[in-house]
mmCIF file of C-alpha atoms in Angstrom:
data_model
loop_
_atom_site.group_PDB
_atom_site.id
_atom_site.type_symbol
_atom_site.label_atom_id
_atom_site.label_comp_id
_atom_site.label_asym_id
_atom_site.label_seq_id
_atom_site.Cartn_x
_atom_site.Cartn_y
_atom_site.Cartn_z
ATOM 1 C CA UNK A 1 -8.558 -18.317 22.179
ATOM 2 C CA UNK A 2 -9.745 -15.603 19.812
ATOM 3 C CA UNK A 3 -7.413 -12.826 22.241
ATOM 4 C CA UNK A 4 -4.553 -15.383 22.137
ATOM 5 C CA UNK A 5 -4.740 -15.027 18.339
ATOM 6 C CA UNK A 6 -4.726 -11.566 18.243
ATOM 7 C CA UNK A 7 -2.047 -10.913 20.725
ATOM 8 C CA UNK A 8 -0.010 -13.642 18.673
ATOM 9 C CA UNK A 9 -0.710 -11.497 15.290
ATOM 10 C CA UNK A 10 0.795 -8.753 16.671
ATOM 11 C CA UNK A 11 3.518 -10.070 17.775
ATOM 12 C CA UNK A 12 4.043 -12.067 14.360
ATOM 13 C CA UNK A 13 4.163 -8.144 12.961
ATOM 14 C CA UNK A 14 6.175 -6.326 14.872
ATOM 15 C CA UNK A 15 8.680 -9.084 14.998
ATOM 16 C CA UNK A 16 8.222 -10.315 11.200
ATOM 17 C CA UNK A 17 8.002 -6.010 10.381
ATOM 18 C CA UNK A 18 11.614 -5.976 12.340
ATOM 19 C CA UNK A 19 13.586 -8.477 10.638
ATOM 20 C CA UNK A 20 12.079 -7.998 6.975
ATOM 21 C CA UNK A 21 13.611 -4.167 7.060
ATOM 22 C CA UNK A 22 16.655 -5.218 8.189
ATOM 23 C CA UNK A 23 17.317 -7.623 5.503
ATOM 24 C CA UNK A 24 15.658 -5.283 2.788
ATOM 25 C CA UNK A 25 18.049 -3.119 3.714
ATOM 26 C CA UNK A 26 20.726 -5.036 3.836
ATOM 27 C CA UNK A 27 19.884 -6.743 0.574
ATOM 28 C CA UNK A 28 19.528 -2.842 -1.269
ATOM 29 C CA UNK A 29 23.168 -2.468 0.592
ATOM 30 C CA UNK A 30 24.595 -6.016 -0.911
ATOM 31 C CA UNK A 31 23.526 -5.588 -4.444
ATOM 32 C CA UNK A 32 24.579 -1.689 -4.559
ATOM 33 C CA UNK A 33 20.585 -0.550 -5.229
ATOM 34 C CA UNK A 34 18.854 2.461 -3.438
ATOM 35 C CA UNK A 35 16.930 1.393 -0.559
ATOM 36 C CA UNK A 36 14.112 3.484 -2.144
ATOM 37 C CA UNK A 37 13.967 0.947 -4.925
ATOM 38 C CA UNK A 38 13.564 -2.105 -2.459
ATOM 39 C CA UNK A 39 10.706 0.005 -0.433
ATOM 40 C CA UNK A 40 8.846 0.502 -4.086
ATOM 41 C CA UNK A 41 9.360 -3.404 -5.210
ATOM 42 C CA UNK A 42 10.019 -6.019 -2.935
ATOM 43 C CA UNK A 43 8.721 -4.612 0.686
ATOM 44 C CA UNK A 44 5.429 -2.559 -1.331
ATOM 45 C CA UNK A 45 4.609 -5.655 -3.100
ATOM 46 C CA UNK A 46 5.619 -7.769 -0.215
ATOM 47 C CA UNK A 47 3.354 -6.064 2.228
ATOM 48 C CA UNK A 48 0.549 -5.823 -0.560
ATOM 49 C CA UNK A 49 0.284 -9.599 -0.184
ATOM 50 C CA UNK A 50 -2.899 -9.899 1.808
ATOM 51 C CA UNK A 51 -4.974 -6.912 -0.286
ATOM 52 C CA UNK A 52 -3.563 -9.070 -3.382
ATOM 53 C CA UNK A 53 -5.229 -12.277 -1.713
ATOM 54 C CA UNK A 54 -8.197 -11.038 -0.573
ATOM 55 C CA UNK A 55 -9.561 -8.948 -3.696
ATOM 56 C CA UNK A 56 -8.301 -11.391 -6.439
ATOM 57 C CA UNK A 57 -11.080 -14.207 -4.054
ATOM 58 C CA UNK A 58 -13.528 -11.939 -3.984
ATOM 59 C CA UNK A 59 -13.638 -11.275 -7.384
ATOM 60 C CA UNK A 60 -13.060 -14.870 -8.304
ATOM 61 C CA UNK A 61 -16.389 -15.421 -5.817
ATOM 62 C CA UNK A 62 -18.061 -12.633 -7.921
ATOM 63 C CA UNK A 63 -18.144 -10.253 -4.727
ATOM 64 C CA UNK A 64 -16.422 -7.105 -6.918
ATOM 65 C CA UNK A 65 -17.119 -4.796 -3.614
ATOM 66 C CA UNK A 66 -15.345 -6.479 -1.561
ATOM 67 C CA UNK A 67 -12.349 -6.597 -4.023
ATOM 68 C CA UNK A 68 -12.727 -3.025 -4.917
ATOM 69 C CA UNK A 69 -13.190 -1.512 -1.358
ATOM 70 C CA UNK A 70 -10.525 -3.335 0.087
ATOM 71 C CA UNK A 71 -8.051 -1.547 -2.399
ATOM 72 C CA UNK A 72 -9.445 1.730 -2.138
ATOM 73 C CA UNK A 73 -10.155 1.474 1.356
ATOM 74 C CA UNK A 74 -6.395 0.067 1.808
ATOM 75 C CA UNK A 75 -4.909 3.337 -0.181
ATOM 76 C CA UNK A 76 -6.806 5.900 2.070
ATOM 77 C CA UNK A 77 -5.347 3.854 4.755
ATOM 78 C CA UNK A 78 -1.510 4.074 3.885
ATOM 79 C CA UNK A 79 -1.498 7.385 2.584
ATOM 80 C CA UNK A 80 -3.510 9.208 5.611
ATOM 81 C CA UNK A 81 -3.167 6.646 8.689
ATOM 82 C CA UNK A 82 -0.081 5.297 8.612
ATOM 83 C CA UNK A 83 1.890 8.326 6.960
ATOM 84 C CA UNK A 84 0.349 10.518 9.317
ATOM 85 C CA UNK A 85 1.653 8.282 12.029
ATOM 86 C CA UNK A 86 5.085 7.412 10.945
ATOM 87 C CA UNK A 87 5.598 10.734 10.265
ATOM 88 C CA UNK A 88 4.230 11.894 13.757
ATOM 89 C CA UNK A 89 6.820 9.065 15.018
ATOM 90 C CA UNK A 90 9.834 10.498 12.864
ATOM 91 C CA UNK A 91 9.490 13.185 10.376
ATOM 92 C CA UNK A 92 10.128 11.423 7.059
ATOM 93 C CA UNK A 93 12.383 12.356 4.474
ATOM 94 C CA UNK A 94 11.025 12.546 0.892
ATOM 95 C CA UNK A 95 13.351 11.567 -2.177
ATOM 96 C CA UNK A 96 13.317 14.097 -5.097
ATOM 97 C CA UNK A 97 12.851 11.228 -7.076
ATOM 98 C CA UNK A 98 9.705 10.447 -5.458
ATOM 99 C CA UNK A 99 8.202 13.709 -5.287
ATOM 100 C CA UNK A 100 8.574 14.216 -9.087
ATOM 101 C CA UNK A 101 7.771 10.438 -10.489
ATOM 102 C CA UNK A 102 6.485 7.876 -7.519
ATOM 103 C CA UNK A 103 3.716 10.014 -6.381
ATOM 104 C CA UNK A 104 2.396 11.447 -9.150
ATOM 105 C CA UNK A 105 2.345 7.924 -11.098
ATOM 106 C CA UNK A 106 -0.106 7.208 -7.610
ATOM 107 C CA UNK A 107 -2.081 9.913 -8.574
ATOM 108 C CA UNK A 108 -1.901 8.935 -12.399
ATOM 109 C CA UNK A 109 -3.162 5.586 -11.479
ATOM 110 C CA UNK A 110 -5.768 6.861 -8.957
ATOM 111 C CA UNK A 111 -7.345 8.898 -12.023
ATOM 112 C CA UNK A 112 -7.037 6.455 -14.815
ATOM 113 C CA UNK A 113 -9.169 3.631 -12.005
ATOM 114 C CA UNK A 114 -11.820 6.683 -11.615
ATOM 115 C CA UNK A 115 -11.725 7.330 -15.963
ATOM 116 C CA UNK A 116 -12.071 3.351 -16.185
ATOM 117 C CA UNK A 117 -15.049 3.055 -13.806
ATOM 118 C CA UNK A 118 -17.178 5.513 -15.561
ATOM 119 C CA UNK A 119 -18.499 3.934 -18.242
ATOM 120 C CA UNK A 120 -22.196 5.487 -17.984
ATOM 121 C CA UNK A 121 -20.561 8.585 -18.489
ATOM 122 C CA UNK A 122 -18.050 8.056 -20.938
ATOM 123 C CA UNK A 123 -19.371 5.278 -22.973
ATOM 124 C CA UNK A 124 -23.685 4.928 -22.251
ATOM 125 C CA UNK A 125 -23.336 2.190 -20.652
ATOM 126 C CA UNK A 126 -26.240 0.473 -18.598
ATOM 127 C CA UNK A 127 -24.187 0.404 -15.392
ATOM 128 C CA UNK A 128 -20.426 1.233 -14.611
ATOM 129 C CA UNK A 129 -17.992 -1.819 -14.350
ATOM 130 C CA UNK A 130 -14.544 -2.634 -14.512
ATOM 131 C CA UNK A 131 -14.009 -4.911 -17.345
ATOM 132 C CA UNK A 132 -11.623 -7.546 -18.270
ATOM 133 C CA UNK A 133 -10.275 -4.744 -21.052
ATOM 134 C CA UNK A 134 -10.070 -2.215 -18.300
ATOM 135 C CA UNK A 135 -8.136 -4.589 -16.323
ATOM 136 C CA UNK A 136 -5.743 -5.194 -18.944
ATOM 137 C CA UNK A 137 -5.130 -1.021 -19.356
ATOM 138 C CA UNK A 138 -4.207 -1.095 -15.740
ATOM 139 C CA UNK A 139 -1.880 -4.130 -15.677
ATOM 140 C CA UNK A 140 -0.157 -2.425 -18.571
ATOM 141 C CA UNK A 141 0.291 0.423 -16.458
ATOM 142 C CA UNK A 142 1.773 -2.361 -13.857
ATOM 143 C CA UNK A 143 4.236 -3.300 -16.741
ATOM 144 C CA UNK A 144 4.912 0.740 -17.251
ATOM 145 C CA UNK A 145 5.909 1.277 -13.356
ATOM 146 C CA UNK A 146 8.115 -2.126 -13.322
ATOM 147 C CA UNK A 147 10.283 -0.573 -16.523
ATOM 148 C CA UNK A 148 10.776 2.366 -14.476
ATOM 149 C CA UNK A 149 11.632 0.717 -11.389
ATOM 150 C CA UNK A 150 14.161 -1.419 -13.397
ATOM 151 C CA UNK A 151 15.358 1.658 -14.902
ATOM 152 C CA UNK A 152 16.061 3.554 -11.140
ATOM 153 C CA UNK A 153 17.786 -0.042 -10.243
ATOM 154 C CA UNK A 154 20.275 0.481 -12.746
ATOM 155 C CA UNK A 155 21.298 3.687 -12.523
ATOM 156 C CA UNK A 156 21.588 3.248 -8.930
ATOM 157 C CA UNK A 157 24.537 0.114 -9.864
ATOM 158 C CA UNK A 158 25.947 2.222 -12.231
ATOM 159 C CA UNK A 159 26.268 5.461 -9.737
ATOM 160 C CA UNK A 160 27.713 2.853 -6.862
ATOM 161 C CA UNK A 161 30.254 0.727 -8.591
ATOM 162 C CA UNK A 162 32.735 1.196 -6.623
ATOM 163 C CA UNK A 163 31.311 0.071 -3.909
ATOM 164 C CA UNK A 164 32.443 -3.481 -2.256
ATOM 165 C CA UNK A 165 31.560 -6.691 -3.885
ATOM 166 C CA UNK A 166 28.517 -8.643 -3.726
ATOM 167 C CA UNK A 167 28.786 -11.299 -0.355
ATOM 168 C CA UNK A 168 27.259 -14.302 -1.909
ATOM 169 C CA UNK A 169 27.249 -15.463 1.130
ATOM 170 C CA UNK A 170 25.172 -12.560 3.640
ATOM 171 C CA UNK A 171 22.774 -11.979 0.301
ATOM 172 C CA UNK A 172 21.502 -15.478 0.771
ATOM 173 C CA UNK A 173 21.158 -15.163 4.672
ATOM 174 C CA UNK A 174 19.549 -11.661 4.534
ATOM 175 C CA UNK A 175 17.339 -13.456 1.841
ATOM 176 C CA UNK A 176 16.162 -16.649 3.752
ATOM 177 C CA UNK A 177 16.034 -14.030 6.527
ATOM 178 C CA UNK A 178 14.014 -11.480 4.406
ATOM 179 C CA UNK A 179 11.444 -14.050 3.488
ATOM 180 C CA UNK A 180 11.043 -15.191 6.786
ATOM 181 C CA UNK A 181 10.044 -12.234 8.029
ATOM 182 C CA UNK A 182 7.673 -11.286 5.676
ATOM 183 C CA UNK A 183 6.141 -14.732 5.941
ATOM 184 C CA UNK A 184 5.308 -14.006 9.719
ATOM 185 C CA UNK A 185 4.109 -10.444 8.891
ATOM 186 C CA UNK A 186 1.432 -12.252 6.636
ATOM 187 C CA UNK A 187 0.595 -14.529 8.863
ATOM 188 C CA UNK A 188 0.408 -11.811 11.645
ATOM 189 C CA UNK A 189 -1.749 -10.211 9.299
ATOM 190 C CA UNK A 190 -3.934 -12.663 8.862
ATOM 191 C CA UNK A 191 -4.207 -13.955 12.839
ATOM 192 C CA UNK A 192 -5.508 -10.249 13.464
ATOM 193 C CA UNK A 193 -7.681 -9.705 10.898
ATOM 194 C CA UNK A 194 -9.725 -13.135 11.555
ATOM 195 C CA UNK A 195 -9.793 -12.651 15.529
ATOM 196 C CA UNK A 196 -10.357 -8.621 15.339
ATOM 197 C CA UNK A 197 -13.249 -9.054 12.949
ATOM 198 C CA UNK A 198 -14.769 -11.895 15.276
ATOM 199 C CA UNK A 199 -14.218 -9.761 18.363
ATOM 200 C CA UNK A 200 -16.047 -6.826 16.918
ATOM 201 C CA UNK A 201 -19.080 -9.246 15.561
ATOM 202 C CA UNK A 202 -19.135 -10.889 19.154
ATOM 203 C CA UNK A 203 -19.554 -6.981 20.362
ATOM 204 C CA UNK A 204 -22.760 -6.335 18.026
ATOM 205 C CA UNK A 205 -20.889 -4.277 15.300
ATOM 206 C CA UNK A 206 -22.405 -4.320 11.841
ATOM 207 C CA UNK A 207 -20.467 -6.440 9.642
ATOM 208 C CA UNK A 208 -20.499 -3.634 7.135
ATOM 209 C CA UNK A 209 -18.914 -1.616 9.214
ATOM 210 C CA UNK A 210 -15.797 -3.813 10.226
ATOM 211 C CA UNK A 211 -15.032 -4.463 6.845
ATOM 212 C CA UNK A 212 -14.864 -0.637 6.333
ATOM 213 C CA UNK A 213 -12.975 -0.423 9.033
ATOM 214 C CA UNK A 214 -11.190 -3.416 11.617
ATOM 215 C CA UNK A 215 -10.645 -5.594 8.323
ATOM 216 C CA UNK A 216 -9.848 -2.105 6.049
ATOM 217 C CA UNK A 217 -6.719 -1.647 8.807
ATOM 218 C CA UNK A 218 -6.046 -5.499 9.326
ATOM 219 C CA UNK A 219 -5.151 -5.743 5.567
ATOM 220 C CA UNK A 220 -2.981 -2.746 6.311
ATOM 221 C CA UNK A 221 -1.286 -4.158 8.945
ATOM 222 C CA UNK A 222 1.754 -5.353 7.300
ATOM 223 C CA UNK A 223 2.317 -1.826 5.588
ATOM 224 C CA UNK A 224 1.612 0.411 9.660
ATOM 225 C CA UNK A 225 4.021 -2.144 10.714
ATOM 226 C CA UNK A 226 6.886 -1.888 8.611
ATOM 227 C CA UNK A 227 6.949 1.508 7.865
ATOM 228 C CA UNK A 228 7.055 2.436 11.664
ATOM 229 C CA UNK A 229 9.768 0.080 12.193
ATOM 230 C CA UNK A 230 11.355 1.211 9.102
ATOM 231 C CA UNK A 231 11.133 5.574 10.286
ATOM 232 C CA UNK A 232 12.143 4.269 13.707
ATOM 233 C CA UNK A 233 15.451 2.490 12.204
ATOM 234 C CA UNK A 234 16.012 5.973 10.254
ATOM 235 C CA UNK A 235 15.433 3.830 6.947
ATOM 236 C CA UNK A 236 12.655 6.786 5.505
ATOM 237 C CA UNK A 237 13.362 5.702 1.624
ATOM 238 C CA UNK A 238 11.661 1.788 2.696
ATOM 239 C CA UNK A 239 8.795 3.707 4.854
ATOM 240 C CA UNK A 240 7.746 5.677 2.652
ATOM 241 C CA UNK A 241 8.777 3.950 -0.798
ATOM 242 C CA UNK A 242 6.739 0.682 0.645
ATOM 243 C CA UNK A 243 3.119 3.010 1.271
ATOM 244 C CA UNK A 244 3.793 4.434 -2.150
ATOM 245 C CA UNK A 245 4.587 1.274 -4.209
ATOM 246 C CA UNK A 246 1.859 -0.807 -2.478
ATOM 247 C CA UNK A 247 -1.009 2.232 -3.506
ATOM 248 C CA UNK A 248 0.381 1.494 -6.773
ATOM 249 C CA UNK A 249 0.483 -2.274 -6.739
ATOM 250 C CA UNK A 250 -2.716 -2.117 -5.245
ATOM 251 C CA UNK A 251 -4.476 -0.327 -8.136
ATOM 252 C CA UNK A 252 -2.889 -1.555 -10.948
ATOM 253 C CA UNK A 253 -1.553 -5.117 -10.649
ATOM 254 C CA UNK A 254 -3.933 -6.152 -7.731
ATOM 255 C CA UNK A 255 -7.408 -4.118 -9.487
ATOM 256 C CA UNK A 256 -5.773 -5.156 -12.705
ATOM 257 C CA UNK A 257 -5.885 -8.626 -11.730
ATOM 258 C CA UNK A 258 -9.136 -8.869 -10.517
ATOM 259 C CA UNK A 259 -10.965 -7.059 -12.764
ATOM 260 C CA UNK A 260 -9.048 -9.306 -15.436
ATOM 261 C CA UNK A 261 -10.467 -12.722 -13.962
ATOM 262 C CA UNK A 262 -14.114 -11.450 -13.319
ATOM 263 C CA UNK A 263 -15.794 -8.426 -14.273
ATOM 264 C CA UNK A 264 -16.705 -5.916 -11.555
ATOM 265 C CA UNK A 265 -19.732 -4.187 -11.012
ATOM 266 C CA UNK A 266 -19.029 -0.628 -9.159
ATOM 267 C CA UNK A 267 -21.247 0.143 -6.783
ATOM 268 C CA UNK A 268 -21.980 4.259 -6.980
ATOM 269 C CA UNK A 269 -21.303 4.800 -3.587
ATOM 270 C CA UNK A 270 -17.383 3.806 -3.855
ATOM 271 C CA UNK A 271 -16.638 7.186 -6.678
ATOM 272 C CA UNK A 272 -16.821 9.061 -3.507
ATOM 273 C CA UNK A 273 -14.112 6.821 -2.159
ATOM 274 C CA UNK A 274 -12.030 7.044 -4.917
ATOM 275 C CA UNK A 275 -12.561 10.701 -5.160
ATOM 276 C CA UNK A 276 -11.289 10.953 -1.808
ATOM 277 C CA UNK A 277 -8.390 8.892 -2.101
ATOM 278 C CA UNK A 278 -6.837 11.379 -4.998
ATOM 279 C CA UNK A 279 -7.677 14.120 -2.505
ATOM 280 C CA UNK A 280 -5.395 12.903 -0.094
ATOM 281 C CA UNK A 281 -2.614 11.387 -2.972
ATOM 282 C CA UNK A 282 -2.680 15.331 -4.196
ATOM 283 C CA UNK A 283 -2.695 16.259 0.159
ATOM 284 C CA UNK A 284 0.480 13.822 0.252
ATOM 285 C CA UNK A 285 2.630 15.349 -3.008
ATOM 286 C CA UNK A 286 2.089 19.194 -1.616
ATOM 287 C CA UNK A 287 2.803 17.874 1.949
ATOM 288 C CA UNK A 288 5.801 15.947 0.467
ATOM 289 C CA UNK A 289 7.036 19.032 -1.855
ATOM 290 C CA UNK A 290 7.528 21.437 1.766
ATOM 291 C CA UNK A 291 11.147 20.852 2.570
ATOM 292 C CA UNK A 292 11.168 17.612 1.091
ATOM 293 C CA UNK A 293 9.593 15.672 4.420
ATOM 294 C CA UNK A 294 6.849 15.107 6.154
ATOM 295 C CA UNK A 295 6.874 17.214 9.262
ATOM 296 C CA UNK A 296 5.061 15.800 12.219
ATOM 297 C CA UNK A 297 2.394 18.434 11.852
ATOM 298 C CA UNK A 298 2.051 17.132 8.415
ATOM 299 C CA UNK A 299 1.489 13.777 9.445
ATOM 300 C CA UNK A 300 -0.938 14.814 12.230
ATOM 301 C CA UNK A 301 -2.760 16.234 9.579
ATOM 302 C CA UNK A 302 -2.823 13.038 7.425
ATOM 303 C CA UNK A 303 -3.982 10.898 10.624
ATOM 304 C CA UNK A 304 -6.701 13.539 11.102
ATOM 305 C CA UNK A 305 -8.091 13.380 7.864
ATOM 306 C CA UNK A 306 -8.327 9.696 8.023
ATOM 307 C CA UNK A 307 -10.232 9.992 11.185
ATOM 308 C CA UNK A 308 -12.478 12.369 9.581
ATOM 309 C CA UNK A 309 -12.764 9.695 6.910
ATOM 310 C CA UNK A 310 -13.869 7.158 9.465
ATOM 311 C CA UNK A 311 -16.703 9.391 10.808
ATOM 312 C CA UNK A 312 -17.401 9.912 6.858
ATOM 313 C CA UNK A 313 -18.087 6.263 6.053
ATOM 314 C CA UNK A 314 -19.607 5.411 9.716
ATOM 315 C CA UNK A 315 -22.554 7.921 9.064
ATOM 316 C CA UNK A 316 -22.649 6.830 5.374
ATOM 317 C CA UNK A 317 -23.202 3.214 6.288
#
């Protein structure tokens, strides 16, 4: 039964992955919006949904590692893993746009979570936590990026007005059809993480180690999925604007969340983490600045690292 599961999952993705780009697209098409806008907003936060459910009940259960690793561990996922492999798939093209505000506000956000966890250092403290103030600094932050998005939104209507006019009609299909799909991508999501995990307990793994790892890339899922589908339907602005919106979601509305409901106590082994993940956002901006794409050996290069990464946290643990 537990195979059955995970061979339904998967197919819950792909297909779910599959119909939710299409009517993304067609949606950013409809209203007259860039398609880069869509991959930042609806698909990033879309495909953020099971990081946003699992670290928001860990921290309500008090279990801040859990909520903390999975969002780190998620980042160093999208940015190295599935980058590196969607670009491996189809060389990505980067927006200017991107390049100079999307990916550094990653790194901005990756620094200011870093500043925030330091409070021995900074402020004396007994031990370093995130705090329900901290969590309200990085939900503010949330509030910054959503002005900004708003902001790209409306030039983009202003610089496509003449386009054709809104079909009432195809908005609410590709909606109902939108939601649909990203209902099964959860759900695939979820069917794979559950019977993966119990596969790799059944086979004597640590369970330390497939959180780190099978559960790490089963959270991930939804964002591997759609971005492949997305570089394979030539639709790079949702591939890569969904792995750079959902880093940012991730820190600072799904951290900010958490930390704001319960506060977290870091554990000093996850600064290395989080050291590592602005290694590879600063890896991604340089790769992203060469000819505005990632190249195949680019992405190669990203899928190595996180491999490295792997080895990293296996020998750690």
């Amino acid at each position: 039964m537990t195979y059955i599961l995970l061979l339904l999952g998967f197919v819950f993705l792909i297909k779910g992955a599959d119909y939710f780009v299409d009517a993304a697209s067609n949606v950013a098409k409809i209203l007259r919006i860039s398609p880069i806008v869509i991959g930042l907003t609806i698909v990033a936060f879309g495909t953020s949904s099971p990081e946003a459910a699992v670290s928001i009940k860990a921290a309500l259960n008090q279990n801040s590692g859990i909520s903390l690793g999975n969002v780190v561990g998620s980042n160093m996922i999208n940015m190295t893993f599935i980058l590196g492999i969607t670009a491996m798939i189809r060389p990505l093209t980067v927006a200017k746009e991107t390049i100079r505000k999307e990916i550094p506000f990653t790194l901005l956000s990756s620094i200011l979570l870093l500043v925030l966890m330091m409070d021995q250092r900074f402020q004396m403290n007994i031990k370093n936590q995130l705090t329900r103030g901290d969590g309200l600094v990085l939900l503010s932050f949330f509030i910054i990026f959503l002005y900004y998005i708003l902001e790209v939104a409306a030039n983009s209507l202003e610089k496509n007005e003449a386009e054709e006019d809104i079909q009432i009609g195809s908005m609410k299909k590709n909606i109902f059809i939108g939601l649909g799909g990203l209902g099964a991508i959860i759900l695939g999501g979820e069917f794979v993480v559950r019977s993966s995990t119990k596969i790799a307990i059944d086979l004597g793994l640590s369970e330390t180690l497939v959180g780190l790892t099978i559960a790490a890339i089963g959270t991930s899922l939804p964002e591997m999925i759609t971005s492949i589908t997305a570089a394979i339907k030539k639709q790079s602005d949702i591939a890569v604007g969904n792995i750079i919106g959902s880093n940012i979601f991730n820190i600072v509305f799904i951290l900010g969340a958490s930390s704001t409901v319960s506060t977290m106590a870091i554990d000093s082994t996850i600064f290395t983490d989080v050291i590592l993940m602005i290694v590879g956002t600063i890896l991604l901006f340089i790769f992203s600045k060469t000819q505005y794409e990632l190249s195949r050996k680019e992405g190669f290069v990203l899928f190595a690292s996180y491999i490295a990464y792997v080895v990293y946290i296996i020998i750690r643990n």
